[in-house]
Short mmCIF file of C-alpha atoms and ligand atoms in Angstrom, two decimals:
data_model
loop_
_atom_site.label_atom_id
_atom_site.label_comp_id
_atom_site.label_asym_id
_atom_site.label_seq_id
_atom_site.Cartn_x
_atom_site.Cartn_y
_atom_site.Cartn_z
CA ASP P 1 -27.28 19.13 9.02
CA LYS P 2 -23.57 18.97 8.31
CA GLY P 3 -22.74 22.09 10.32
CA ASN P 4 -19.42 23.51 9.18
CA HIS P 5 -18.38 20.20 7.67
CA ARG P 6 -18.22 19.26 4.04
CA HIS P 7 -19.65 15.80 4.55
CA PHE P 8 -21.61 13.94 7.21
CA MET P 9 -18.66 11.61 7.53
CA GLN P 10 -16.35 14.44 8.51
CA LYS P 11 -18.90 15.78 10.96
CA GLU P 12 -19.26 12.33 12.50
CA ILE P 13 -15.51 11.92 12.76
CA TYR P 14 -15.40 15.19 14.72
CA GLU P 15 -18.27 14.18 16.99
CA GLN P 16 -16.26 11.31 18.36
CA PRO P 17 -14.75 12.86 21.48
CA GLU P 18 -18.22 13.78 22.68
CA VAL P 19 -20.08 10.58 21.82
CA ILE P 20 -17.29 8.36 23.11
CA GLY P 21 -17.62 10.26 26.39
CA HIS P 22 -21.37 9.62 26.44
CA THR P 23 -20.92 5.94 25.70
CA LEU P 24 -18.29 5.58 28.37
CA GLY P 25 -20.64 7.14 30.90
CA ALA P 26 -23.03 4.22 30.44
CA TYR P 27 -20.32 1.68 31.34
CA VAL P 28 -18.19 3.52 33.89
CA ASP P 29 -19.16 5.64 36.85
CA LEU P 30 -16.82 8.48 35.99
CA THR P 31 -16.71 9.87 39.52
CA THR P 32 -15.67 6.61 41.21
CA GLY P 33 -13.98 4.97 38.22
CA ARG P 34 -15.96 1.78 38.79
CA SER P 35 -17.11 -0.17 35.74
CA ARG P 36 -20.76 -1.16 35.46
CA VAL P 37 -23.25 -2.73 33.07
CA PRO P 38 -25.68 -0.17 31.67
CA VAL P 39 -28.66 0.77 33.81
CA GLY P 40 -31.53 -1.70 33.62
CA GLN P 41 -29.45 -4.63 32.33
CA ASP P 42 -28.99 -7.47 34.80
CA LEU P 43 -26.17 -9.03 32.78
CA SER P 44 -23.53 -10.67 34.95
CA PHE P 45 -20.25 -12.10 33.68
CA SER P 46 -19.45 -14.08 36.85
CA ASN P 47 -20.24 -17.39 35.18
CA VAL P 48 -19.36 -16.46 31.61
CA ARG P 49 -16.41 -18.47 30.36
CA ARG P 50 -17.05 -18.41 26.63
CA ILE P 51 -18.65 -15.77 24.39
CA ALA P 52 -19.62 -16.27 20.75
CA ILE P 53 -19.42 -12.92 18.94
CA SER P 54 -20.93 -12.26 15.53
CA ALA P 55 -21.41 -9.16 13.41
CA CYS P 56 -20.86 -7.81 9.89
CA GLY P 57 -18.46 -5.36 8.32
CA THR P 58 -17.18 -2.73 10.70
CA GLY P 59 -19.20 -4.33 13.49
CA PHE P 60 -17.24 -7.52 12.90
CA TYR P 61 -13.96 -5.66 13.37
CA ALA P 62 -15.32 -4.15 16.58
CA GLY P 63 -16.22 -7.72 17.54
CA LEU P 64 -12.65 -8.84 16.84
CA MET P 65 -11.42 -6.04 19.08
CA GLY P 66 -13.96 -7.21 21.67
CA ARG P 67 -12.41 -10.65 21.52
CA TYR P 68 -8.96 -9.20 22.26
CA PHE P 69 -10.38 -7.15 25.14
CA PHE P 70 -12.40 -9.96 26.74
CA GLU P 71 -9.56 -12.42 26.43
CA ARG P 72 -6.96 -10.02 27.83
CA TYR P 73 -8.89 -8.31 30.62
CA ALA P 74 -11.47 -10.92 31.63
CA ARG P 75 -9.88 -14.22 30.54
CA ILE P 76 -13.07 -15.10 28.68
CA ALA P 77 -12.51 -17.19 25.54
CA CYS P 78 -14.27 -15.73 22.50
CA ASP P 79 -15.42 -17.30 19.26
CA LEU P 80 -15.88 -14.85 16.44
CA ASP P 81 -17.79 -15.12 13.20
CA VAL P 82 -19.08 -12.92 10.47
CA ALA P 83 -22.80 -13.19 11.06
CA SER P 84 -23.48 -14.68 7.62
CA GLU P 85 -21.35 -17.68 8.62
CA PHE P 86 -22.28 -18.11 12.28
CA ARG P 87 -25.67 -19.58 11.49
CA TYR P 88 -24.47 -22.10 8.97
CA ARG P 89 -21.23 -23.20 10.55
CA GLU P 90 -22.89 -25.81 12.76
CA SER P 91 -20.42 -25.04 15.48
CA PRO P 92 -21.17 -26.86 18.73
CA LEU P 93 -22.42 -24.18 21.08
CA ASP P 94 -22.83 -26.25 24.27
CA ASP P 95 -20.09 -24.44 26.16
CA VAL P 96 -21.03 -20.94 24.95
CA ASP P 97 -22.41 -18.88 27.85
CA LEU P 98 -23.33 -15.75 25.91
CA ALA P 99 -23.91 -14.89 22.25
CA LEU P 100 -22.89 -11.30 21.58
CA PHE P 101 -23.89 -9.28 18.53
CA VAL P 102 -22.51 -5.93 17.41
CA SER P 103 -24.58 -3.71 15.13
CA GLN P 104 -24.86 0.00 14.56
CA SER P 105 -28.27 -0.07 12.84
CA GLY P 106 -29.68 -3.05 14.69
CA GLU P 107 -31.36 -4.06 11.43
CA THR P 108 -28.63 -5.95 9.54
CA ALA P 109 -30.32 -9.09 8.21
CA ASP P 110 -27.35 -11.42 8.67
CA THR P 111 -26.82 -10.32 12.25
CA LEU P 112 -30.52 -10.52 13.05
CA ALA P 113 -30.71 -14.03 11.60
CA SER P 114 -27.75 -15.04 13.77
CA LEU P 115 -29.38 -13.58 16.84
CA ARG P 116 -32.55 -15.57 16.15
CA TYR P 117 -30.51 -18.69 15.55
CA ALA P 118 -28.67 -18.21 18.86
CA LYS P 119 -32.00 -17.87 20.66
CA GLU P 120 -33.27 -21.06 19.01
CA GLN P 121 -30.17 -22.78 20.32
CA GLY P 122 -31.12 -21.63 23.82
CA LEU P 123 -28.25 -19.16 24.23
CA ALA P 124 -28.39 -15.98 26.28
CA THR P 125 -28.04 -13.05 23.88
CA ALA P 126 -26.63 -9.56 24.18
CA ALA P 127 -26.31 -6.84 21.56
CA VAL P 128 -24.00 -3.85 21.40
CA VAL P 129 -26.30 -1.65 19.34
CA ASN P 130 -26.55 2.01 18.40
CA VAL P 131 -30.23 2.28 17.43
CA GLN P 132 -32.10 1.48 20.62
CA GLU P 133 -35.48 1.05 18.88
CA SER P 134 -34.11 -1.46 16.37
CA THR P 135 -35.16 -5.06 15.85
CA ILE P 136 -31.87 -6.43 17.19
CA ALA P 137 -32.21 -4.30 20.33
CA ARG P 138 -35.80 -5.49 20.82
CA GLU P 139 -35.01 -9.16 20.34
CA SER P 140 -31.84 -9.38 22.45
CA ARG P 141 -32.00 -10.41 26.08
CA TYR P 142 -29.44 -7.74 27.06
CA VAL P 143 -29.09 -4.41 25.27
CA LEU P 144 -25.69 -2.76 25.49
CA PRO P 145 -26.06 0.68 23.97
CA THR P 146 -23.56 2.74 22.07
CA LEU P 147 -24.52 6.38 22.35
CA ALA P 148 -23.04 7.57 19.07
CA GLY P 149 -26.25 9.29 17.96
CA PRO P 150 -27.57 8.93 14.41
CA GLU P 151 -24.86 8.00 11.94
CA ILE P 152 -25.69 9.26 8.45
CA GLY P 153 -22.46 8.56 6.53
CA VAL P 154 -22.67 5.07 5.05
CA ALA P 155 -19.11 4.39 6.18
CA SER P 156 -19.22 3.80 9.90
CA THR P 157 -16.97 6.00 12.02
CA LYS P 158 -18.31 7.18 15.37
CA ALA P 159 -20.41 4.05 15.80
CA PHE P 160 -17.22 1.98 15.51
CA THR P 161 -15.23 3.90 18.11
CA CYS P 162 -18.24 3.84 20.45
CA GLN P 163 -18.46 0.06 19.95
CA LEU P 164 -14.77 -0.20 20.91
CA THR P 165 -15.43 1.97 23.97
CA ALA P 166 -18.39 -0.12 25.11
CA LEU P 167 -16.56 -3.41 24.55
CA ALA P 168 -13.41 -2.26 26.33
CA ALA P 169 -15.37 -1.07 29.36
CA LEU P 170 -17.49 -4.22 29.41
CA SER P 171 -14.39 -6.39 29.33
CA VAL P 172 -13.14 -4.53 32.40
CA ARG P 173 -16.49 -5.09 34.12
CA ALA P 174 -16.27 -8.77 33.19
CA GLY P 175 -12.71 -8.98 34.50
CA VAL P 176 -13.79 -7.55 37.84
CA GLU P 177 -16.80 -9.86 38.14
CA ARG P 178 -14.69 -12.88 37.32
CA GLY P 179 -12.00 -11.95 39.83
CA VAL P 180 -9.37 -11.42 37.13
CA LEU P 181 -8.98 -7.69 37.87
CA ASP P 182 -8.76 -6.24 41.36
CA GLY P 183 -10.04 -2.78 42.26
CA ALA P 184 -6.72 -1.10 41.48
CA ALA P 185 -6.45 -2.72 38.05
CA GLU P 186 -10.04 -1.73 37.32
CA LEU P 187 -9.34 1.90 38.20
CA GLU P 188 -6.21 2.00 36.11
CA LEU P 189 -8.12 0.72 33.07
CA THR P 190 -11.18 2.91 33.48
CA ARG P 191 -8.96 5.97 34.01
CA ALA P 192 -7.19 5.10 30.78
CA LEU P 193 -10.54 4.81 29.00
CA ALA P 194 -11.65 8.14 30.42
CA GLU P 195 -8.77 9.67 28.43
CA ALA P 196 -10.31 8.49 25.15
CA PRO P 197 -12.12 11.76 24.29
CA ARG P 198 -8.95 13.78 24.85
CA LEU P 199 -6.79 11.34 22.89
CA VAL P 200 -9.25 11.30 20.00
CA ASN P 201 -8.97 15.10 20.00
CA GLU P 202 -5.21 14.71 19.74
CA ALA P 203 -5.72 12.40 16.77
CA LEU P 204 -8.06 14.95 15.13
CA LYS P 205 -5.34 17.59 15.40
CA LEU P 206 -3.26 15.51 13.00
CA GLU P 207 -5.77 15.98 10.20
CA ASP P 208 -3.50 18.18 8.07
CA ALA P 209 -0.68 15.65 8.19
CA VAL P 210 -3.11 12.84 7.36
CA GLU P 211 -4.53 14.85 4.47
CA LYS P 212 -1.03 15.12 3.03
CA LEU P 213 -0.70 11.34 3.19
CA ALA P 214 -4.08 11.01 1.52
CA ARG P 215 -2.89 13.01 -1.47
CA ASP P 216 -0.22 10.41 -2.04
CA MET P 217 -2.54 7.49 -1.27
CA ALA P 218 -4.93 8.74 -3.96
CA THR P 219 -2.25 8.08 -6.60
CA HIS P 220 -2.19 4.35 -5.80
CA ARG P 221 -4.49 1.50 -6.80
CA HIS P 222 -3.62 -0.86 -3.95
CA ALA P 223 -2.65 -0.61 -0.30
CA LEU P 224 -1.84 -2.91 2.60
CA PHE P 225 -2.64 -2.25 6.26
CA LEU P 226 -0.68 -4.13 8.90
CA GLY P 227 -1.15 -4.38 12.65
CA ARG P 228 -0.34 -6.83 15.41
CA GLY P 229 -2.19 -7.54 18.66
CA PHE P 230 -4.60 -4.73 19.52
CA SER P 231 -3.68 -3.01 16.23
CA PHE P 232 -4.74 -5.93 14.04
CA PRO P 233 -8.50 -5.21 14.14
CA ILE P 234 -7.70 -1.54 13.50
CA ALA P 235 -5.66 -2.44 10.41
CA LEU P 236 -8.59 -4.47 9.09
CA GLU P 237 -11.02 -1.63 9.72
CA GLY P 238 -8.62 0.89 8.14
CA ALA P 239 -8.47 -1.20 4.97
CA LEU P 240 -12.26 -1.53 4.86
CA LYS P 241 -12.68 2.24 5.26
CA LEU P 242 -10.24 2.97 2.44
CA LYS P 243 -11.80 0.51 0.02
CA GLU P 244 -15.39 1.57 0.77
CA LEU P 245 -14.70 5.26 0.33
CA SER P 246 -11.99 5.53 -2.30
CA TYR P 247 -12.42 2.20 -4.15
CA ILE P 248 -8.69 1.62 -3.75
CA HIS P 249 -8.07 -2.08 -3.26
CA ALA P 250 -6.91 -2.34 0.34
CA GLU P 251 -6.16 -5.41 2.42
CA GLY P 252 -5.62 -5.61 6.15
CA TYR P 253 -3.31 -8.28 7.55
CA ALA P 254 -1.92 -9.33 10.87
CA ALA P 255 1.63 -7.98 10.57
CA GLY P 256 3.07 -11.45 11.22
CA GLU P 257 1.16 -12.86 8.25
CA LEU P 258 3.00 -10.64 5.78
CA LYS P 259 5.76 -13.15 5.16
CA HIS P 260 3.23 -15.92 4.56
CA GLY P 261 2.06 -14.51 1.25
CA PRO P 262 1.23 -10.82 0.92
CA ILE P 263 4.92 -9.90 0.95
CA ALA P 264 4.94 -11.03 -2.69
CA LEU P 265 2.96 -7.88 -3.47
CA ILE P 266 5.54 -5.48 -2.07
CA ASP P 267 7.44 -3.23 -4.47
CA GLU P 268 8.14 0.52 -4.68
CA THR P 269 4.57 1.21 -5.72
CA MET P 270 2.88 -0.46 -2.75
CA PRO P 271 1.88 1.75 0.18
CA VAL P 272 1.93 -0.18 3.45
CA VAL P 273 0.18 1.47 6.37
CA VAL P 274 1.62 0.08 9.60
CA ILE P 275 -0.28 0.64 12.87
CA ALA P 276 2.32 0.31 15.60
CA PRO P 277 2.02 1.98 18.98
CA HIS P 278 5.01 1.32 21.23
CA ASP P 279 3.28 -1.59 22.98
CA ARG P 280 4.31 -5.12 23.96
CA VAL P 281 4.47 -6.27 20.31
CA PHE P 282 6.14 -3.17 18.84
CA GLU P 283 9.53 -4.81 18.24
CA LYS P 284 7.88 -7.64 16.32
CA THR P 285 6.02 -5.21 14.13
CA VAL P 286 9.27 -3.35 13.47
CA SER P 287 10.78 -6.56 12.07
CA ASN P 288 7.80 -6.82 9.72
CA MET P 289 8.37 -3.22 8.68
CA GLN P 290 11.98 -4.08 7.93
CA GLU P 291 10.78 -6.83 5.60
CA VAL P 292 8.69 -4.24 3.77
CA ALA P 293 11.47 -1.62 3.70
CA ALA P 294 13.98 -4.15 2.31
CA ARG P 295 11.68 -4.59 -0.70
CA GLY P 296 11.21 -0.90 -1.28
CA GLY P 297 7.61 -0.75 0.02
CA LYS P 298 6.33 2.70 0.89
CA ILE P 299 5.76 2.59 4.63
CA VAL P 300 3.27 4.89 6.29
CA LEU P 301 3.86 4.41 9.99
CA VAL P 302 1.21 5.33 12.51
CA THR P 303 2.83 5.22 15.92
CA ASP P 304 3.34 7.17 19.16
CA ALA P 305 6.14 9.35 20.46
CA SER P 306 8.04 6.38 21.96
CA GLY P 307 7.58 4.35 18.80
CA ALA P 308 8.81 7.21 16.62
CA ALA P 309 11.91 7.55 18.81
CA ALA P 310 12.62 3.80 18.83
CA LYS P 311 11.89 2.68 15.31
CA ALA P 312 14.87 1.46 13.43
CA VAL P 313 13.67 1.59 9.83
CA GLY P 314 13.01 4.55 7.63
CA ALA P 315 9.34 5.01 6.98
CA HIS P 316 8.25 7.06 3.97
CA SER P 317 6.03 9.04 6.32
CA THR P 318 5.12 8.87 9.98
CA ILE P 319 2.08 10.00 11.94
CA VAL P 320 2.87 10.42 15.62
CA LEU P 321 0.22 10.22 18.31
CA PRO P 322 0.96 10.81 21.98
CA ASP P 323 1.93 7.79 24.09
CA MET P 324 -1.19 6.30 25.63
CA PRO P 325 -2.33 3.23 27.58
CA GLU P 326 -2.90 0.10 25.54
CA ILE P 327 -6.65 -0.23 26.19
CA VAL P 328 -7.43 3.15 24.66
CA ALA P 329 -4.98 3.13 21.73
CA PRO P 330 -7.25 1.28 19.25
CA ILE P 331 -9.84 4.06 19.57
CA ALA P 332 -7.42 6.89 18.78
CA TYR P 333 -5.60 5.00 16.01
CA ALA P 334 -8.90 4.18 14.31
CA VAL P 335 -9.54 7.90 13.95
CA ILE P 336 -6.31 8.42 11.99
CA LEU P 337 -7.37 5.72 9.51
CA GLN P 338 -10.86 7.21 9.20
CA MET P 339 -9.31 10.55 8.24
CA LEU P 340 -6.95 8.84 5.80
CA ALA P 341 -9.85 7.14 4.02
CA TYR P 342 -11.94 10.30 4.12
CA HIS P 343 -9.29 12.55 2.60
CA THR P 344 -8.27 9.99 0.01
CA ALA P 345 -11.89 9.83 -1.12
CA VAL P 346 -12.22 13.62 -1.18
CA GLN P 347 -9.04 13.79 -3.21
CA MET P 348 -10.37 11.24 -5.68
CA GLY P 349 -13.76 12.89 -5.91
CA THR P 350 -15.81 9.85 -4.89
CA ASP P 351 -19.14 10.16 -3.10
CA VAL P 352 -18.01 10.18 0.52
CA ASP P 353 -21.35 9.91 2.27
CA GLN P 354 -22.93 7.51 -0.23
CA PRO P 355 -20.24 5.24 -1.70
CA ARG P 356 -21.35 3.30 -4.75
CA ASN P 357 -23.15 -0.01 -4.25
CA LEU P 358 -23.46 0.43 -0.48
CA ALA P 359 -26.48 0.97 1.75
CA LYS P 360 -26.51 2.22 5.32
CA SER P 361 -28.29 -0.81 6.58
CA VAL P 362 -28.21 -4.12 4.75
CA THR P 363 -31.55 -5.78 5.25
CA VAL P 364 -31.11 -8.73 2.90
CA GLU P 365 -29.12 -11.87 3.70
O1 M6R A 1 -25.55 -1.67 11.11
P1 M6R A 1 -24.49 -2.71 11.25
O2 M6R A 1 -23.42 -2.33 12.21
O3 M6R A 1 -25.06 -4.07 11.59
O4 M6R A 1 -23.84 -2.82 9.82
C1 M6R A 1 -22.86 -3.77 9.53
C2 M6R A 1 -22.15 -3.44 8.24
O5 M6R A 1 -23.04 -3.48 7.16
C3 M6R A 1 -21.48 -2.07 8.28
O6 M6R A 1 -20.58 -1.97 9.34
C4 M6R A 1 -20.74 -1.78 6.97
O7 M6R A 1 -19.64 -2.65 6.86
C5 M6R A 1 -20.31 -0.32 6.91
N1 M6R A 1 -20.49 0.17 5.58
C6 M6R A 1 -18.89 -0.11 7.33
O8 M6R A 1 -18.44 1.19 7.14
#
């Protein structure tokens, strides 16, 4: 049932404040602010120094975000692979303490094959998974649920932001267990995460402005998405959403990579979506924006109030979110890019809930 919404995807985008709240509740005691592993899981990070993450598609981008979180907040080194490569890469796994898989459906063949491979190699396995009765959930040693509820739209939305929520909170738990974060740092981070539902609501309020951008986006055949640091995985996911839904050719890049090749694509007809909250790497991203602006590229800047006040280059259009703590920003910014892809697709008349050639769960390798 789509309720008042035109598509399941739109409904699922709007469910996010609620389901992110549910997911967070599994990883944080919201009365004390203490992080925890979900009930019934005896997973401890005390002796985890290296995690090997694998997943596919949107799950892979959540995994990339997980890498940034675990490295920043828990000082745990992370390897990351698309699941279809992990198994064949013959990477030495001797110093890997945990193999972590991210999957909405829990049935993706490539991810399942990687999980089985990791078990054969004698690794401890954990899965961040949305469907609790799935094969991946059954076969993993530790099950780390996302509580997004059933996701019908083929393009993943709420499952992704719930994956980010779970991974962020877990990285805080890991940081505490490893002695990287003290009690005060833990509370500051979990309080920031507890703001996620409200901040996603703030993002949803920008739908009209995003729809306007989408009308312009729909006139283009190509687009670039740039982000640095915590915004890099979000840029990649934003590009995937746009290409899946609207069939516009979209590429996500680390903002710093622009000058190493993709800058050759920039002219007046190239929209460049820049994800740039006013964080520790903002100034660097602004220099990359200047490179785009100097070549006439059409910049769509997604930033916060401080970023909008500070930015030195003229963007073609700007979406302004409230200032927010770094750990929670990826979740809110992802929602803007979901709405951009959604409205571009609606504008172009493509099948939003069932994009061509795609299936909700990919059960062949
Ligand atoms: O169910 P999974 O999370 O394992 O699925 C992985 C990918 O197939 C999936 O994320 C796919 O990329 C979606 N269409 C993204 O919107």
